[in-house]
Amino acid sequence: MSFELYPAIDLKEGQAVRLYQGRMEQATVYHRDPAEAARRWVEAGARFLHVVDLDGAFAGAPRNWEAVRAILAVAAGAGVSVQLGGGIRDEETVARALDLGIRRVIIGTRALEGDWVAHLVASFGPERIVVGIDARDGMVAVRGWADVSAVKATDLARRMREAGVKTVIYTDIRRDGTLTGPNFGEMEAMAATGLEVIASGGISSLADIRRLMTIPGVTGAVLGKALYTGAVDLKEALTLCRL
């Protein structure tokens, strides 16, 4: 199974930013035009972009559709796929995103409602619906990471598997944006649930990527701050993953 890299474009007020541990007040703007970020990663060879509407995650509905359309225009021109998350909490929004050309929709907060996720998987297919499981100290965080639930991340993963989900994006919030390395133990525990796992949070080097590639069930990684700061060169990382 190939290992895919997903350059991240996080949207806040129409700009591409990176947060520190998910804190909206600690946002660094890297591109005022998100389409420029998309073009940068597409030209480096990315096959998939990971886009999150941060404003939407807090508001409960996407707020950056214009930026999403601009990213899609760049991606479509190069045959690159896009997955989108952030505030997608009703079926109408799922359908709207897919109609725009989004390849995969990421369900976060409402993943706690297993029946609803099962309905989405049945309606749109497991290749179009993925679940974002974001955790702080192993417990699921929702609503833009503002609230921590009483649900263990691995328990939610098992419920998602029963709902028909095949792929989850797992983020350790305390590692996100810190460049301190992924939480490998949690990644291994998540992969042990039988789901395909895309790792997110803390990746800081090619060595981190190599180690993730050795974990059975981990099929990819989201790269954010490491790319924007130059800690990881995307072309070099893609070469590593495509050997």
Short mmCIF file of C-alpha atoms in Angstrom, two decimals:
data_model
loop_
_atom_site.label_atom_id
_atom_site.label_comp_id
_atom_site.label_asym_id
_atom_site.label_seq_id
_atom_site.Cartn_x
_atom_site.Cartn_y
_atom_site.Cartn_z
CA MET A 1 0.00 0.00 0.00
CA SER A 2 1.38 3.43 -0.96
CA PHE A 3 1.98 6.14 1.62
CA GLU A 4 0.40 9.49 0.69
CA LEU A 5 1.42 12.95 1.87
CA TYR A 6 -1.23 15.65 2.32
CA PRO A 7 0.03 19.25 2.38
CA ALA A 8 -2.29 21.19 4.68
CA ILE A 9 -3.99 24.47 3.90
CA ASP A 10 -5.81 25.77 6.98
CA LEU A 11 -8.19 28.64 6.25
CA LYS A 12 -8.87 31.54 8.61
CA GLU A 13 -10.58 34.69 7.35
CA GLY A 14 -9.73 33.75 3.78
CA GLN A 15 -6.02 33.26 4.44
CA ALA A 16 -3.78 30.21 4.78
CA VAL A 17 -2.55 29.96 8.37
CA ARG A 18 -1.05 27.54 10.86
CA LEU A 19 -2.13 27.29 14.48
CA TYR A 20 -0.19 26.22 17.57
CA GLN A 21 -1.92 23.35 19.40
CA GLY A 22 -5.18 24.31 17.72
CA ARG A 23 -5.38 27.76 19.30
CA MET A 24 -7.08 30.28 17.04
CA GLU A 25 -5.41 33.15 18.90
CA GLN A 26 -2.01 31.71 17.96
CA ALA A 27 -2.36 31.77 14.18
CA THR A 28 0.52 32.54 11.84
CA VAL A 29 -0.41 33.73 8.33
CA TYR A 30 1.71 32.05 5.67
CA HIS A 31 -0.25 32.93 2.52
CA ARG A 32 -2.80 35.70 2.20
CA ASP A 33 -3.97 33.96 -0.97
CA PRO A 34 -4.67 30.24 -0.25
CA ALA A 35 -4.57 29.52 -3.99
CA GLU A 36 -0.87 30.43 -3.90
CA ALA A 37 -0.31 27.85 -1.18
CA ALA A 38 -2.17 25.28 -3.28
CA ARG A 39 -0.10 26.15 -6.33
CA ARG A 40 3.11 25.82 -4.33
CA TRP A 41 2.30 22.28 -3.15
CA VAL A 42 0.86 21.19 -6.50
CA GLU A 43 3.99 22.32 -8.32
CA ALA A 44 6.09 20.37 -5.81
CA GLY A 45 4.26 17.19 -6.84
CA ALA A 46 1.45 16.75 -4.31
CA ARG A 47 -1.38 14.46 -5.41
CA PHE A 48 -3.78 15.37 -2.58
CA LEU A 49 -4.38 18.57 -0.58
CA HIS A 50 -5.78 18.69 2.95
CA VAL A 51 -7.95 21.78 3.48
CA VAL A 52 -9.56 22.78 6.78
CA ASP A 53 -11.94 25.70 7.27
CA LEU A 54 -10.94 26.78 10.77
CA ASP A 55 -13.61 29.47 10.95
CA GLY A 56 -16.18 26.86 9.96
CA ALA A 57 -15.01 24.47 12.67
CA PHE A 58 -15.82 27.06 15.32
CA ALA A 59 -18.94 28.47 13.65
CA GLY A 60 -20.50 25.10 12.86
CA ALA A 61 -20.69 25.71 9.10
CA PRO A 62 -18.03 26.46 6.46
CA ARG A 63 -17.10 30.14 6.14
CA ASN A 64 -14.39 30.09 3.45
CA TRP A 65 -16.13 28.77 0.35
CA GLU A 66 -14.47 31.38 -1.89
CA ALA A 67 -11.02 30.25 -0.81
CA VAL A 68 -12.03 26.61 -1.23
CA ARG A 69 -13.15 27.29 -4.79
CA ALA A 70 -9.85 29.01 -5.58
CA ILE A 71 -7.91 26.04 -4.21
CA LEU A 72 -10.06 23.64 -6.21
CA ALA A 73 -9.39 25.59 -9.40
CA VAL A 74 -5.65 25.18 -8.93
CA ALA A 75 -5.94 21.52 -7.95
CA ALA A 76 -8.31 20.56 -10.76
CA GLY A 77 -6.02 22.07 -13.35
CA ALA A 78 -3.28 19.69 -12.23
CA GLY A 79 -5.42 16.62 -11.59
CA VAL A 80 -4.87 16.91 -7.83
CA SER A 81 -7.51 15.82 -5.30
CA VAL A 82 -8.71 17.82 -2.30
CA GLN A 83 -10.19 16.72 1.01
CA LEU A 84 -12.10 19.29 3.07
CA GLY A 85 -13.06 19.54 6.73
CA GLY A 86 -14.18 22.18 9.18
CA GLY A 87 -17.79 22.80 10.14
CA ILE A 88 -19.30 20.12 7.91
CA ARG A 89 -22.21 19.07 10.08
CA ASP A 90 -25.20 18.45 7.80
CA GLU A 91 -25.88 16.42 4.69
CA GLU A 92 -26.56 19.49 2.54
CA THR A 93 -23.04 20.80 3.23
CA VAL A 94 -21.54 17.40 2.44
CA ALA A 95 -23.35 17.34 -0.90
CA ARG A 96 -22.36 20.94 -1.66
CA ALA A 97 -18.69 20.20 -1.05
CA LEU A 98 -18.73 17.09 -3.21
CA ASP A 99 -20.61 18.93 -5.98
CA LEU A 100 -17.92 21.62 -5.99
CA GLY A 101 -15.31 18.97 -6.72
CA ILE A 102 -14.05 18.01 -3.27
CA ARG A 103 -12.85 14.41 -3.40
CA ARG A 104 -13.31 13.56 0.27
CA VAL A 105 -15.28 15.25 3.02
CA ILE A 106 -13.96 15.10 6.58
CA ILE A 107 -16.50 14.68 9.37
CA GLY A 108 -15.30 15.78 12.79
CA THR A 109 -17.65 16.95 15.53
CA ARG A 110 -20.68 14.95 14.34
CA ALA A 111 -18.62 11.76 14.13
CA LEU A 112 -19.78 11.20 17.71
CA GLU A 113 -23.16 10.47 16.11
CA GLY A 114 -22.36 7.07 14.63
CA ASP A 115 -25.77 6.58 13.02
CA TRP A 116 -25.42 9.82 11.07
CA VAL A 117 -21.97 8.88 9.83
CA ALA A 118 -23.27 5.45 8.80
CA HIS A 119 -25.99 7.22 6.82
CA LEU A 120 -23.42 9.40 5.05
CA VAL A 121 -21.24 6.42 4.18
CA ALA A 122 -24.26 4.60 2.79
CA SER A 123 -25.32 7.67 0.79
CA PHE A 124 -21.98 8.85 -0.59
CA GLY A 125 -19.63 5.88 -0.19
CA PRO A 126 -16.67 5.16 2.10
CA GLU A 127 -14.24 6.67 -0.40
CA ARG A 128 -15.92 10.08 -0.12
CA ILE A 129 -16.51 10.22 3.65
CA VAL A 130 -13.57 10.18 6.04
CA VAL A 131 -13.59 10.98 9.75
CA GLY A 132 -11.27 13.36 11.51
CA ILE A 133 -10.54 12.20 15.04
CA ASP A 134 -8.83 14.96 16.97
CA ALA A 135 -7.68 14.16 20.48
CA ARG A 136 -6.19 15.84 23.49
CA ASP A 137 -4.56 13.37 25.90
CA GLY A 138 -6.33 10.51 24.10
CA MET A 139 -9.83 12.01 24.43
CA VAL A 140 -11.86 13.26 21.46
CA ALA A 141 -12.04 17.04 21.05
CA VAL A 142 -14.84 18.69 19.07
CA ARG A 143 -16.15 22.08 17.87
CA GLY A 144 -12.85 23.36 16.60
CA TRP A 145 -11.00 21.54 19.39
CA ALA A 146 -12.62 23.90 21.89
CA ASP A 147 -14.40 21.11 23.81
CA VAL A 148 -12.98 17.81 25.01
CA SER A 149 -15.47 14.95 25.24
CA ALA A 150 -15.51 11.93 27.53
CA VAL A 151 -14.96 9.60 24.55
CA LYS A 152 -11.63 7.88 23.99
CA ALA A 153 -10.24 8.37 20.51
CA THR A 154 -9.71 4.64 19.98
CA ASP A 155 -13.28 3.88 21.09
CA LEU A 156 -14.62 6.38 18.56
CA ALA A 157 -12.42 4.81 15.88
CA ARG A 158 -13.96 1.40 16.53
CA ARG A 159 -17.44 2.91 16.34
CA MET A 160 -16.55 4.53 13.03
CA ARG A 161 -15.36 1.21 11.65
CA GLU A 162 -18.71 -0.30 12.59
CA ALA A 163 -20.40 2.61 10.78
CA GLY A 164 -18.62 1.66 7.57
CA VAL A 165 -15.82 4.21 7.66
CA LYS A 166 -12.54 3.02 6.15
CA THR A 167 -10.23 5.98 6.76
CA VAL A 168 -9.63 8.35 9.67
CA ILE A 169 -7.35 11.35 10.02
CA TYR A 170 -5.93 11.26 13.52
CA THR A 171 -4.56 14.44 15.08
CA ASP A 172 -2.87 14.72 18.45
CA ILE A 173 -3.75 18.31 19.31
CA ARG A 174 -0.90 18.80 21.75
CA ARG A 175 1.57 17.99 18.96
CA ASP A 176 -0.15 20.02 16.24
CA GLY A 177 1.94 22.94 15.04
CA THR A 178 4.73 22.22 17.52
CA LEU A 179 7.28 20.42 15.30
CA THR A 180 7.99 18.07 18.21
CA GLY A 181 7.24 14.83 16.37
CA PRO A 182 4.04 12.76 16.16
CA ASN A 183 2.59 10.79 19.04
CA PHE A 184 3.71 7.45 17.63
CA GLY A 185 2.12 5.44 20.44
CA GLU A 186 -1.30 6.91 19.76
CA MET A 187 -0.83 6.39 16.00
CA GLU A 188 -0.09 2.71 16.61
CA ALA A 189 -3.13 2.36 18.87
CA MET A 190 -5.35 4.03 16.28
CA ALA A 191 -4.04 1.82 13.46
CA ALA A 192 -4.68 -1.25 15.62
CA THR A 193 -8.43 -0.56 15.32
CA GLY A 194 -8.31 -1.86 11.74
CA LEU A 195 -8.90 1.51 10.08
CA GLU A 196 -6.61 3.16 7.57
CA VAL A 197 -5.00 6.05 9.45
CA ILE A 198 -3.70 9.34 8.11
CA ALA A 199 -1.37 10.78 10.75
CA SER A 200 -1.49 14.45 11.67
CA GLY A 201 0.20 16.65 14.23
CA GLY A 202 3.82 17.35 15.10
CA ILE A 203 5.58 15.95 12.04
CA SER A 204 8.91 17.76 11.85
CA SER A 205 11.32 15.77 9.69
CA LEU A 206 11.84 13.07 7.10
CA ALA A 207 12.77 10.78 10.00
CA ASP A 208 9.25 11.24 11.42
CA ILE A 209 7.75 10.31 8.06
CA ARG A 210 9.98 7.25 7.73
CA ARG A 211 8.89 6.03 11.16
CA LEU A 212 5.20 6.57 10.38
CA MET A 213 5.66 4.53 7.21
CA THR A 214 6.71 1.54 9.31
CA ILE A 215 3.44 1.44 11.28
CA PRO A 216 1.01 -1.07 9.72
CA GLY A 217 -2.28 0.66 8.93
CA VAL A 218 -0.85 4.19 8.75
CA THR A 219 -1.33 5.08 5.10
CA GLY A 220 -0.40 8.73 4.97
CA ALA A 221 0.46 11.93 6.80
CA VAL A 222 -0.74 15.52 6.84
CA LEU A 223 2.13 17.99 6.64
CA GLY A 224 1.55 21.51 7.89
CA LYS A 225 3.99 23.69 9.75
CA ALA A 226 6.94 21.51 8.72
CA LEU A 227 6.33 22.51 5.10
CA TYR A 228 5.63 26.17 5.74
CA THR A 229 8.76 26.64 7.84
CA GLY A 230 10.97 24.63 5.50
CA ALA A 231 11.69 21.92 8.08
CA VAL A 232 10.54 19.39 5.46
CA ASP A 233 11.00 19.79 1.71
CA LEU A 234 7.89 18.44 0.02
CA LYS A 235 9.67 17.21 -3.12
CA GLU A 236 12.18 15.30 -1.01
CA ALA A 237 9.45 13.87 1.21
CA LEU A 238 7.38 12.77 -1.79
CA THR A 239 10.41 11.04 -3.28
CA LEU A 240 10.85 9.14 -0.01
CA CYS A 241 7.21 8.00 -0.03
CA ARG A 242 7.23 6.95 -3.68
CA LEU A 243 10.36 4.82 -3.73
#
